[in-house]
Amino acid sequence: MPAYSTNMRLKFPILALILEIITIILYAVFVTYDDGHGHHDDHHKTNGTEKSPLDLYPMFQDVHVMIFIGFGFLMTFLKKYGFSSVGVNLLLAAFGLQWGLLMQGLWHMTDGKIKMNIFGMINADFSTATVLISFGAVLGKTSPVQLLIMTILEITIFSINEHLVANILGANDVGASMIIHAFGAYFGLAVARVLYRPGLSNGHENDGSVYHSDMFAMIGTVFLWMFWPSFNSAIAERGFPQLTAVINTYVSLAACVLSAYAFSSLVEHKGKLDMVHIQNATLAGGVAVGTCADMQIQPFGAMLIGFVAGIISTLGFKYLSPVLASNLGIQDTCGVHNLHGMPGILGGLAGIVAVALGKAETGSAAMQAAALASSLGFALIGGAITGMIMKLPFWGQPPDQNCFDDSLYWEVPNEEEENEGSLAAAENSKNKAEA
Amino acid sequence: MPAYSTNMRLKFPILALILEIITIILYAVFVTYDDGHGHHDDHHKTNGTEKSPLDLYPMFQDVHVMIFIGFGFLMTFLKKYGFSSVGVNLLLAAFGLQWGLLMQGLWHMTDGKIKMNIFGMINADFSTATVLISFGAVLGKTSPVQLLIMTILEITIFSINEHLVANILGANDVGASMIIHAFGAYFGLAVARVLYRPGLSNGHENDGSVYHSDMFAMIGTVFLWMFWPSFNSAIAERGFPQLTAVINTYVSLAACVLSAYAFSSLVEHKGKLDMVHIQNATLAGGVAVGTCADMQIQPFGAMLIGFVAGIISTLGFKYLSPVLASNLGIQDTCGVHNLHGMPGILGGLAGIVAVALGKAETGSAAMQAAALASSLGFALIGGAITGMIMKLPFWGQPPDQNCFDDSLYWEVPNEEEENEGSLAAAENSKNKAEA
Amino acid sequence: MPAYSTNMRLKFPILALILEIITIILYAVFVTYDDGHGHHDDHHKTNGTEKSPLDLYPMFQDVHVMIFIGFGFLMTFLKKYGFSSVGVNLLLAAFGLQWGLLMQGLWHMTDGKIKMNIFGMINADFSTATVLISFGAVLGKTSPVQLLIMTILEITIFSINEHLVANILGANDVGASMIIHAFGAYFGLAVARVLYRPGLSNGHENDGSVYHSDMFAMIGTVFLWMFWPSFNSAIAERGFPQLTAVINTYVSLAACVLSAYAFSSLVEHKGKLDMVHIQNATLAGGVAVGTCADMQIQPFGAMLIGFVAGIISTLGFKYLSPVLASNLGIQDTCGVHNLHGMPGILGGLAGIVAVALGKAETGSAAMQAAALASSLGFALIGGAITGMIMKLPFWGQPPDQNCFDDSLYWEVPNEEEENEGSLAAAENSKNKAEA
């Protein structure tokens, strides 16, 4: 791209360094270790016995794997965008967890300090999930600089909505169907709408997968699928409520696989399975059961939720995404509307019904509905404003023809064929990479 | 394949939906949460103190990773069958764990209910392992419809044999050398025998690996290898017996690696290592030490078992598998006889000896022998019957020329070369995928 | 290579079998289970309450994943050396952990026996990390026979230095910046110096990555990055010191990502990111915070260490490694000097400062400095001697032209193009593999 410069050399490193230095200063002022004294946290006790400070550590690590391997590799399905998918995922999540710990901790300070513990680290990881979901909507069409800006803004707005939902409204959302999945999806869709690219309305040659990139994506899918019970139960009340959240998520995901496979075959040409559905819709059961994961909905209730989520998600990929792109100008690269958006709303609705039926220990259906509305409202308005900031013309946004291509922001190795060391091919590839 | 139709469009989705709906109904009637009351379970106590309901959760997640990543990616070594390997593995395991929880739970109901807890989820995951082992024997030669049928039948038969071995015979098999590994292998081999394809007796161009598919398979191998101590100890008595099972498996696997590598080099052309052996025979130590994992066989005893298992397994791949295929009509795609069959029998025999030598707290050598015989008998007869049902001509079995090829059941992306955007190649590939 | 024979057929399997048989005999004489009696181990208690023998098991499994997946896949970035990277990694680690348990256990015998428990297994895994780091320095240029010899010698020397540092000097090094990372790096660099190959001074066509091999390497990177908090805290004192080690490592790594990405862009052509930096320098924060992970350096102190480590590591890859290769004859394939060497020294220095400032409960700055000097001295002298033994001409060292190529020691599948079944190409590739 001779006539175009991303200015990565100056803008990206300076922004990254400034953000990190500011963050370190804020940590020096506000953050210390949780030494077990001086604050009261219901989540650290169960049945009157004090737990070890590392009791939640295995669940934290499961969530950590979902954030960095799960989200990162799920997005590697694009043929030429694997470096960015897993690499920028790492960048955004590494910065996001630092920022999220600050933003969430500000609401719960003790003696003027945020006291770090495993529970806070899980929530910090959670806050990055919203950004990674939104990242999926704009994957391939945004620069690292734009995405760092989105990370700061989205996590800040998320923390406000989360505080409102959990502490002011007192709503249930243990697995975060509303405050993470629906929020992250609609935030990302709002950004994608603002960043609409007419030039991509007929598709792009790199906006697709190859065989091996689909295999890498399955690494992400399967790790997300396996560890989702940890995601939905990590911050549940310890003991049997946490067990309930694990069980509900486990069976919901299992039922979801069957309906996603069945509908993938039903809607596709000649009844073949489609990797896009398998990689994504099989996870919708984890999203949709999130809000009522720790409620007494019984295993079959969780399975019903997962079963329906798998159907909705698959149908969304097949029929709704093309309409959103062509009619509403929402180009959703990973289809986050189908994996996180609609299943997140389904989860919120299921939570309203479950609370109304008395399946939860606390809460009211009205507050659940308010929580869902709040999450969607903050997402759409916050995403629209964030999108407008991201659209400012000096953040190195890629031109249409360089979308979905790592070589704009990464040194990409010469793609010579392995069986022919032809210098010509290597040279050609090198020229292409540096074009 | 113009003259051939797999009828996936109707048969597969209808079967999957019906199975899931029946399962949800059965769960509504029979399954609820374990609330810690109303049943007595030795596995949930140790040293007289009640444990948290999630104590076993990290081990459950290790087993979960083995089932979905381990088995799934281990089978991705075939050059054109990666989608099916990891994708159908997910499908079968997701359905199998639901079915297994029912089948195993029926023997242990409380107040007319199966009470779900982590222990039951581990056993549900275990029950799917039998199917995934058998899947390896018929990999590339069966349709998803056939495999769903195999899942139902095999898990049902497994549950009967497991109940007989554990509760009636009172035999030891903590790591399931007999009831999972030997059972799953010989069940699958019996199915493969019934489904014998003379047309494949001279091999198939797609029945082999490429460089990258072997790398994906190593993801499966290494995760299986690392987490096998969890597999063999997850349902052991808590405390020191569980520690013993972890240690025995850890050292058995380590010793097995050395003998597998040594014999792979010894038997191969010019002393080179063979990926087939490395991917599989390095795991035989985990299989073979299963039955006596929690017995006082001492670390060196476990290492001896692993050392021998690595040798037997490698020799089996090199010398026995070709004979089984050419003389007995048993076409064992993944060589499950070498990884699960013979090492499983070795494990059963080691258990007989160890019990006879007084290394176990309970049990008799005769009952151990009966357990091994029962597992083999149920496997061979059950597998033969299941194979005959699977052979019925309306389950969409692939024709010989389409074996080992994802494109029969999956939408496969255009395999155009990355360095040439030639429309001709893409068109050609597309035609091929839809042929 | 018609005129060259690696003699794998005889030397490698015989060595592997003899080593394993000797090891089993030593285990029969010296190793048994830890039954919880007869020894006093501070690490198994916290706050006066006895813990379960499997309390550390989830952290052990995290470390296990780092050793086998993390190190194994991190080295798969080379285009034609993936089998060796992940396969020989498995071989060396499987043997190394058996040997390490013996070498470390000999200093702590009870009643003439080494009593195995999870704590010992973590340390056994740790001991293999030194070998795997050194393996990175000589990757692609050594035979399996040479590497097995290095494993025995390096772990033996490591165990002596570790005993000196921990028990004689009484120095702090909970995350092993000095005794594993600096030791392993400088040991490997000394070996690489002795094995200097002038023929590779102008590079080698296979000493580089392709797109997919860089993706496989990211699997290693991300698993190392995620589980590093377990590495640095696994043997910390239980309770809040362990929590401190987790938190410090978590934030150090997060800060390190930002500085590594920023400097990767700053120093590279047109500001693009370089996969070599992302795969490696993002981990330097875990190395550098190791020594003072469990000290009261506060989260911002840990972040500063990680931030600086990311910069030093990236600059080392860009500017120092070429100088080491061209001027000092140190050909460091994976750049372990930048990931483990300099960040390890930084960690040791940070430990000296932190102890001097009173951030640790015990220890003196002088002993910390002595520990760093001891680790470097043992590494350089031990590595040089080991390198000379490895240089003996009968260990099957590969000739220059066959470096960085799996096909010398592995059966490599025909690399025919997937879209053309041309027998000519297959034949050509086969000839090449067997050349």
CSV table of N, CA and C in Angstrom, one decimal, chain A residues 413-417 420-433, chain B residues 419:
chain,number,residue,atom,x,y,z
A,413,PRO,N,6.1,-14.2,7.7
A,413,PRO,CA,7.2,-14.9,7.1
A,413,PRO,C,6.9,-15.2,5.6
A,414,ASN,N,7.9,-15.3,4.9
A,414,ASN,CA,7.8,-15.6,3.5
A,414,ASN,C,7.0,-16.9,3.3
A,415,GLU,N,5.9,-16.8,2.5
A,415,GLU,CA,5.0,-17.9,2.3
A,415,GLU,C,5.5,-18.8,1.1
A,416,GLU,N,6.8,-19.1,1.1
A,416,GLU,CA,7.2,-20.0,0.0
A,416,GLU,C,6.6,-21.4,0.2
A,417,GLU,N,6.4,-22.1,-0.8
A,417,GLU,CA,6.0,-23.4,-0.7
A,417,GLU,C,7.1,-24.3,-0.1
A,420,GLU,N,9.3,-26.3,-2.6
A,420,GLU,CA,10.1,-25.7,-3.6
A,420,GLU,C,10.7,-24.4,-3.0
A,421,GLY,N,12.0,-24.4,-3.0
A,421,GLY,CA,12.7,-23.3,-2.4
A,421,GLY,C,12.9,-22.1,-3.4
A,422,SER,N,12.0,-22.1,-4.4
A,422,SER,CA,12.2,-21.1,-5.4
A,422,SER,C,12.3,-19.7,-4.9
A,423,LEU,N,13.4,-19.0,-5.2
A,423,LEU,CA,13.6,-17.7,-4.8
A,423,LEU,C,12.5,-16.7,-5.3
A,424,ALA,N,12.1,-17.1,-6.5
A,424,ALA,CA,11.1,-16.2,-7.1
A,424,ALA,C,9.8,-16.1,-6.3
A,425,ALA,N,9.3,-17.3,-5.9
A,425,ALA,CA,8.1,-17.3,-5.1
A,425,ALA,C,8.4,-16.6,-3.8
A,426,ALA,N,9.5,-16.8,-3.2
A,426,ALA,CA,9.8,-16.1,-1.9
A,426,ALA,C,9.8,-14.6,-2.1
A,427,GLU,N,10.5,-14.2,-3.2
A,427,GLU,CA,10.6,-12.8,-3.5
A,427,GLU,C,9.2,-12.2,-3.7
A,428,ASN,N,8.4,-12.9,-4.4
A,428,ASN,CA,7.0,-12.5,-4.7
A,428,ASN,C,6.3,-12.3,-3.4
A,429,SER,N,6.4,-13.3,-2.5
A,429,SER,CA,5.7,-13.3,-1.3
A,429,SER,C,6.2,-12.2,-0.4
A,430,LYS,N,7.5,-11.9,-0.4
A,430,LYS,CA,8.1,-10.9,0.4
A,430,LYS,C,7.6,-9.5,-0.1
A,431,ASN,N,7.5,-9.4,-1.4
A,431,ASN,CA,7.0,-8.1,-2.0
A,431,ASN,C,5.6,-7.9,-1.5
A,432,LYS,N,4.9,-9.0,-1.5
A,432,LYS,CA,3.4,-8.9,-1.2
A,432,LYS,C,3.3,-8.5,0.3
A,433,ALA,N,4.2,-9.1,1.1
A,433,ALA,CA,4.1,-8.8,2.6
A,433,ALA,C,4.4,-7.4,2.9
B,419,ASN,N,-0.7,-18.3,-1.8
B,419,ASN,CA,0.1,-17.3,-2.6
B,419,ASN,C,-0.5,-17.0,-4.0
